[in-house]
Coordinates of C-alpha atoms and ligand atoms in Angstrom, one line a residue:
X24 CA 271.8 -117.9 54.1
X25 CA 270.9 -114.8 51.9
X26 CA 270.1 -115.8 48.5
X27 CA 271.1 -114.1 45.3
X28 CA 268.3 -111.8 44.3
X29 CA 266.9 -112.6 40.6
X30 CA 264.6 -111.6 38.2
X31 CA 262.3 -114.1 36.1
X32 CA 260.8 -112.3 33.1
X33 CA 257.3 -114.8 32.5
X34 CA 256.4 -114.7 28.7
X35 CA 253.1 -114.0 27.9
X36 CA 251.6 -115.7 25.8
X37 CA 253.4 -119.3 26.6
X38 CA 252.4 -123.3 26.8
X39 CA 249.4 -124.4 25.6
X40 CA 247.7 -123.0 22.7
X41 CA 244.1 -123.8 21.6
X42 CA 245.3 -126.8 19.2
X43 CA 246.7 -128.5 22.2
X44 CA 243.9 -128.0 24.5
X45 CA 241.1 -128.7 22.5
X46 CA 243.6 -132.8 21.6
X47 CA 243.8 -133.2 25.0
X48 CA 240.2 -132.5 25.6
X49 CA 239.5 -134.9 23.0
X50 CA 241.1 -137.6 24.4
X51 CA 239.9 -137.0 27.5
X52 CA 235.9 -136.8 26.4
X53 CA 237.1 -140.1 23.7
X54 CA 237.9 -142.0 27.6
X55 CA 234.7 -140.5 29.2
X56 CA 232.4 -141.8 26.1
X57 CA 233.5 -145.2 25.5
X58 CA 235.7 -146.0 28.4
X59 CA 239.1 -146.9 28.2
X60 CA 240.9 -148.2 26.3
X61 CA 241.4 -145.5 23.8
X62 CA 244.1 -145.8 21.4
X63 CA 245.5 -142.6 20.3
X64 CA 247.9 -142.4 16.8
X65 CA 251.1 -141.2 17.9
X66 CA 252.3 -138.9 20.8
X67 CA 248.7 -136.5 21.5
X68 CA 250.4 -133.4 21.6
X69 CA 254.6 -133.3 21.9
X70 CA 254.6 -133.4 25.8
X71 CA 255.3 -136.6 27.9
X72 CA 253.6 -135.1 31.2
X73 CA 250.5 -134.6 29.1
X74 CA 250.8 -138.3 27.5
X75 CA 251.7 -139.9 31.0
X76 CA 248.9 -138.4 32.9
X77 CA 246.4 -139.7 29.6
X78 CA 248.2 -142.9 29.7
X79 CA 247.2 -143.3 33.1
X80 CA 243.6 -142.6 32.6
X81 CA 243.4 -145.1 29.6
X82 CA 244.8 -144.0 26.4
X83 CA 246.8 -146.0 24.6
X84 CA 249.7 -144.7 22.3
X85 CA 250.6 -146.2 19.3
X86 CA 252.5 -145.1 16.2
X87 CA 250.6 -146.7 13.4
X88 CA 246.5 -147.9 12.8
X89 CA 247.4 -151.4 12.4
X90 CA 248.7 -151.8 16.1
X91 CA 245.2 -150.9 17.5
X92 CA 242.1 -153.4 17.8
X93 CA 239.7 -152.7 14.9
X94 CA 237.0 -152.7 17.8
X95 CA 238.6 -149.8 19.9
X96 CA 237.9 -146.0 18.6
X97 CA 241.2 -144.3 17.6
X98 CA 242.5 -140.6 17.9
X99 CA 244.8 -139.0 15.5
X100 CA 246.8 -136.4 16.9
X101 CA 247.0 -132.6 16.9
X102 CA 249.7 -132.7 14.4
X103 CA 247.6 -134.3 11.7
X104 CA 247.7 -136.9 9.3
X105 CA 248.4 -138.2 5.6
X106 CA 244.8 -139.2 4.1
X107 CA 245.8 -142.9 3.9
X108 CA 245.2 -142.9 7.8
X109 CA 242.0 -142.5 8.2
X110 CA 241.4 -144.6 5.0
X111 CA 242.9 -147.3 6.5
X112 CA 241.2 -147.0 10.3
X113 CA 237.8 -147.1 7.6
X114 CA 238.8 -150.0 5.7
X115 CA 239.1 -151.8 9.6
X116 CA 235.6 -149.9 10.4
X117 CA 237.4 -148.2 13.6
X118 CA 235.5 -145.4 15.2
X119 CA 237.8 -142.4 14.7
X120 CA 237.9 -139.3 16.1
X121 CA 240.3 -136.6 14.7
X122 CA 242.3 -134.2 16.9
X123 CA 244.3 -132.6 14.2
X124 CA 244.6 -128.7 14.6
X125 CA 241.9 -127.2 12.8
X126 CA 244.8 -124.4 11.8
X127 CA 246.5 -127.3 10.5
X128 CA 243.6 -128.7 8.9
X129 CA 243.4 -125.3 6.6
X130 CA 247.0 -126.2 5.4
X131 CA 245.6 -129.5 4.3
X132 CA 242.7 -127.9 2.3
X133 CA 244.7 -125.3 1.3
X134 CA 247.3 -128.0 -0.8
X135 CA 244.8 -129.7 -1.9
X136 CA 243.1 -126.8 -3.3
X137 CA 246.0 -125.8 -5.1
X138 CA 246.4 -129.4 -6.3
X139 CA 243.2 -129.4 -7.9
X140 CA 244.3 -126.0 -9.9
X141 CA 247.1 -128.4 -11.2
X142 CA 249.6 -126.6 -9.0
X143 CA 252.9 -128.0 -8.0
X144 CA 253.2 -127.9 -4.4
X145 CA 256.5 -126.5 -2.3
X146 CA 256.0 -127.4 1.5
X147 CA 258.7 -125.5 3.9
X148 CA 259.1 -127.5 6.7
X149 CA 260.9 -130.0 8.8
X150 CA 261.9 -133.7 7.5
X151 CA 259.9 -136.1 8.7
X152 CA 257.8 -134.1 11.6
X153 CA 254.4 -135.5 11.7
X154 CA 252.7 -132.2 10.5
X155 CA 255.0 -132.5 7.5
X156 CA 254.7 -135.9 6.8
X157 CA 250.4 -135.4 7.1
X158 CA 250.1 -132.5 5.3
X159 CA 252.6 -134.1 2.4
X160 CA 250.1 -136.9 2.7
X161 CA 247.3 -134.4 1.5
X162 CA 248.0 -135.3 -2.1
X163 CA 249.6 -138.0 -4.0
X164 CA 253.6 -139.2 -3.6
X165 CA 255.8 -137.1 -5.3
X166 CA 253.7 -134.4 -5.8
X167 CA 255.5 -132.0 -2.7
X168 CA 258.3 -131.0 -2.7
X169 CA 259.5 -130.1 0.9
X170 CA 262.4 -127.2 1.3
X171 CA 263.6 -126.9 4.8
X172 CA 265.9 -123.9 4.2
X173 CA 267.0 -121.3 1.7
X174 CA 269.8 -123.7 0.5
X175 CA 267.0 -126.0 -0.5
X176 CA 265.5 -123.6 -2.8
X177 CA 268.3 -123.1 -4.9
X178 CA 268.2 -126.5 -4.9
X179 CA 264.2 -126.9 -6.2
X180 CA 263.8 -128.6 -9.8
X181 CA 260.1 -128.1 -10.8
X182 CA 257.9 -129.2 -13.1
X183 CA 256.9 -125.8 -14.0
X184 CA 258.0 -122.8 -12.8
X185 CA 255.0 -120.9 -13.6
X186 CA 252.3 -123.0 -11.8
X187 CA 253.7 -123.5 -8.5
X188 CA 252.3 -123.2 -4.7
X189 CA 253.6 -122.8 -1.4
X190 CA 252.4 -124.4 2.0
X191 CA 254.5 -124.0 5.7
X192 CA 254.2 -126.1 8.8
X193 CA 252.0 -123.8 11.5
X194 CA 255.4 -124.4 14.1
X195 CA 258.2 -122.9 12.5
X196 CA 260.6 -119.8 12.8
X197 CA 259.0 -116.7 11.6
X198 CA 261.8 -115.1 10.6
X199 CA 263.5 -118.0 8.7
X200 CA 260.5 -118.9 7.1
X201 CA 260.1 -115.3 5.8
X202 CA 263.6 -115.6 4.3
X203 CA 263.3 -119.0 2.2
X204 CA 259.5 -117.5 1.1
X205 CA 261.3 -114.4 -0.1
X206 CA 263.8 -116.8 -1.7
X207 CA 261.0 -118.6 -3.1
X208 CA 259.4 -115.9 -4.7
X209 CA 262.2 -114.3 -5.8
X210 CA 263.1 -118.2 -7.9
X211 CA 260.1 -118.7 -8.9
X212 CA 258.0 -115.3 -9.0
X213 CA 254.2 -116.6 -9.9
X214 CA 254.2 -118.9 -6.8
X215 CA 251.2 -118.4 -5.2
X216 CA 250.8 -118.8 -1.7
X217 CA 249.5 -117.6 1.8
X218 CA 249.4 -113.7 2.2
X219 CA 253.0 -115.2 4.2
X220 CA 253.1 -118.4 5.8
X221 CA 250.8 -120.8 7.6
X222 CA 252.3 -120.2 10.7
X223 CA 250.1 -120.2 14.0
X224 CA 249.0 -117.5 15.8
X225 CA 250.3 -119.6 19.0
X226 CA 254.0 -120.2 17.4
X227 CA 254.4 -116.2 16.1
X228 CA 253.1 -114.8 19.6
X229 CA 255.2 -117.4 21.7
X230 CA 258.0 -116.2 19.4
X231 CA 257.4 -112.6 20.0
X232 CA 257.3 -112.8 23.7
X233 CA 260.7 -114.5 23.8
X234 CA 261.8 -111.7 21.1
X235 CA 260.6 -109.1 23.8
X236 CA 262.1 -110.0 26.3
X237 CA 265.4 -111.5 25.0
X238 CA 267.7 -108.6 25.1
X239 CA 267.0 -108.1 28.7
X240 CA 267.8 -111.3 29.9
X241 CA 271.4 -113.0 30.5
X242 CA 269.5 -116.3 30.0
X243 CA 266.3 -117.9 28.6
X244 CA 264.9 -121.4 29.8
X245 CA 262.1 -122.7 27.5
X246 CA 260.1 -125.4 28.7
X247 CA 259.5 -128.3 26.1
X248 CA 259.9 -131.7 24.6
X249 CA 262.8 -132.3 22.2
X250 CA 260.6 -133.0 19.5
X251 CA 258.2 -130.1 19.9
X252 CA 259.0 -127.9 17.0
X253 CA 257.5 -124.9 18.3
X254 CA 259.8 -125.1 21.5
X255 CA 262.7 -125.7 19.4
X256 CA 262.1 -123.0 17.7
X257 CA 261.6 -121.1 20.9
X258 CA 265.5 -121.5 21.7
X259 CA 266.5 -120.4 18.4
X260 CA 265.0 -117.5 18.4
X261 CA 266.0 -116.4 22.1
X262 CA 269.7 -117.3 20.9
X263 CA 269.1 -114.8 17.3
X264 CA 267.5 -111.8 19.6
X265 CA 270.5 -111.7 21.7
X266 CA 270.2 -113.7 25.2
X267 CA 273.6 -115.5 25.3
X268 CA 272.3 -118.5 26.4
X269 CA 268.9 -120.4 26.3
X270 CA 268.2 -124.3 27.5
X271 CA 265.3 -126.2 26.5
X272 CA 264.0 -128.5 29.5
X273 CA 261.3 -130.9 29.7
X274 CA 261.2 -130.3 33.7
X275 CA 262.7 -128.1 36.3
X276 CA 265.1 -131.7 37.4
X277 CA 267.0 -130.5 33.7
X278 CA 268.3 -127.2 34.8
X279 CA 271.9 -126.6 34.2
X280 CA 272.0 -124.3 37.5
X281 CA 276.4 -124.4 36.8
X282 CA 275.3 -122.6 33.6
X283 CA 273.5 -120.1 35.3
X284 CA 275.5 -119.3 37.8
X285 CA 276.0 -115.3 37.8
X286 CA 272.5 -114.6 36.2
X287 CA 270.3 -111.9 37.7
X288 CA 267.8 -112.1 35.1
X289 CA 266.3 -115.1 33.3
X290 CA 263.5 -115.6 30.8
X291 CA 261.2 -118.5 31.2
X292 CA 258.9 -119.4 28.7
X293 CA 256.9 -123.0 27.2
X294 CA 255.6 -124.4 24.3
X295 CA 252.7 -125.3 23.3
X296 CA 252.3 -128.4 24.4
X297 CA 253.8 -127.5 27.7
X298 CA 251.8 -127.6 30.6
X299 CA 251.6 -124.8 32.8
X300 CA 252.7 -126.9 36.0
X301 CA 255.8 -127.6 34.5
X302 CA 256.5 -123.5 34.1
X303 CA 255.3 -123.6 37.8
X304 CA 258.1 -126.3 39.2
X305 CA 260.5 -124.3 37.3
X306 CA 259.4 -120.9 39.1
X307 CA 259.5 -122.6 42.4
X308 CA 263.0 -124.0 41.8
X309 CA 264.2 -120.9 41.0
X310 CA 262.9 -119.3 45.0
X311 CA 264.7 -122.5 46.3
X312 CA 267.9 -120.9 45.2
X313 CA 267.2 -117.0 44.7
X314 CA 265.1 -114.4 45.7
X315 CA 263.4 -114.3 42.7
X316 CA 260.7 -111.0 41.7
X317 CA 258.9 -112.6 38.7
X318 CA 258.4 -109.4 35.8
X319 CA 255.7 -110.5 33.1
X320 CA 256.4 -109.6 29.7
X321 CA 253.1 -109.6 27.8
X322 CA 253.0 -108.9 24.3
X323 CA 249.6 -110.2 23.1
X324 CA 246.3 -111.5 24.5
X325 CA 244.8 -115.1 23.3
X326 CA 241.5 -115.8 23.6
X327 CA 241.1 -118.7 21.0
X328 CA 238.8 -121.9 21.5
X329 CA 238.2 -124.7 19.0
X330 CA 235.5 -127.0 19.2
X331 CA 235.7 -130.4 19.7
X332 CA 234.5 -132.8 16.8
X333 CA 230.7 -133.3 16.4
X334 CA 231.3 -137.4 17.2
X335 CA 231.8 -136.2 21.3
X336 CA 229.1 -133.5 21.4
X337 CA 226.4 -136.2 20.8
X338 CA 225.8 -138.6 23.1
X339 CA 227.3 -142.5 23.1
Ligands
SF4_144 S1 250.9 -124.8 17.8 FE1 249.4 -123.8 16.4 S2 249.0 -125.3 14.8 FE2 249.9 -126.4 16.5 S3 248.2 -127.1 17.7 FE3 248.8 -125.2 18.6 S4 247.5 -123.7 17.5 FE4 247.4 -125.6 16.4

């Protein structure tokens, strides 16, 4: 049987990012310290290949502090977390390690510097994502306000127009999030804020890849979880440059193949908690059924590597 020849344009950059790495690394160095069980505050990273496979070597997932012994160290995740977290693994003595993003982090320091100049805070971002709901946590309830899109703006009713700030979660749409800060600023015109957004490096060169390549491909396949915000946005973003059709997967078993019956040239990307076996499974299904000439698109180079926190670089 001859098989239908096809091209796979390869994003580059794609899947992990240095945030993810370094929490998985984390948990993994947490196991080799003080032996499993480690309990780990929510999902490590949005990935469930990457949370099986650290289930399986003794992590323990859990969605609040309260559910973990007091006598077992606890990680909190990449995506970060409201202060009362870590205040409350203290108040039970826990060993904690933290595996929050330090490019999240910044966010955190940067709302609650602008708290402490008696700034209102605006936080664009998603309702109820963990990176929204710890970085709201930075300062006391009520005072941010979250806008998730332009509509919201219009919407705003502030304290004070004049002493105002803007934060973003590191995982969203460039391009959206340019519009509501324009609508922002063009509402309330002192708002101070980032020189743009907060978004990642990771999210804005994963999003220019698929931008790249979009208008050259009848089709995009992103591999990532459905609650991965950065892979979400992924598909957007294929879908608004022009591909006519784009599929989030977790795994190469979720391709619609009916839907891409006729294409000759498909984009495959991953976010950034996607492991890079997973792009692999998706490559090989595709030379089960075509004869497939893989065509990297690379629009940017990463080379970024956080540490791991000082608690596993000294020894037990
Ligand atoms: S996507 Fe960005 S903010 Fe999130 S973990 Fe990766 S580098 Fe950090």
């Amino acid at each position: 049987m001859t098989r239908s020849p096809l091209t796979l344009h390869l994003a580059a950059p794609r899947g992990f990012c240095a945030g993810v790495d370094r929490a998985i690394r984390i948990v993994e160095l947490a196991l080799e310290k003080w032996g499993a069980p480690i309990y780990v505050r929510h999902e490590i990273v949005h990935n469930r290949t990457v949370v099986d496979a650290l289930r399986a070597k003794g992590a323990v997932f859990v969605e609040e502090v309260h559910e973990a012994p007091a006598d077992r160290p606890i990680v909190f995740s990449a995506h970060g977390v409201a202060r009362s977290v870590p205040e409350e693994a203290a108040a039970r003595n826990m060993i904690q390690v933290d595996a929050t993003c330090p490019l999240v982090t910044k966010v955190h320091i940067e709302a609650a510097r602008h708290h402490a100049e008696g700034l209102q805070l605006v936080m664009i971002g998603h309702t109820g994502h963990p990176e929204t709901v710890g970085t709201m946590g930075q300062l006391p309830p009520g005072e941010v306000l979250l806008v998730e899109d332009v509509a919201d703006v219009a919407r705003l009713e502030v304290r004070d127009p004049d002493r105002l700030a803007f934060v973003t979660q590191t995982t969203l749409s460039v391009d959206d999030t340019a519009d509501i800060v324009a609508a922002l600023q063009a509402r309330f015109p002192a708002i101070s804020g980032p020189a743009r957004e907060d978004i990642c490096y990771a999210t804005t060169n994963r999003q220019m890849a698929v931008k790249a390549m979009a208008p050259s491909c009848d089709a995009i396949l992103v591999v990532g979880a459905p609650n991965s915000s950065n892979s979400r946005r992924l598909v957007e973003v294929a879908r608004k440059a022009g591909c006519p059709y784009a599929q989030l997967i977790q795994t190469a078993a979720e391709i619609d193949w009916r839907a891409l019956e006729g294409v000759r040239s498909l984009g495959l990307t991953a976010g950034a908690s996607a492991p890079e076996e997973l792009v692999n499974e998706v490559i090989d299904a595709c030379r089960l059924r075509h004869d497939v000439t893989v065509r990297p698109v690379v629009t940017a180079e990463e080379n970024i590597e956080f540490k791991v926190p000082r608690i596993l670089r000294e020894p037990a």
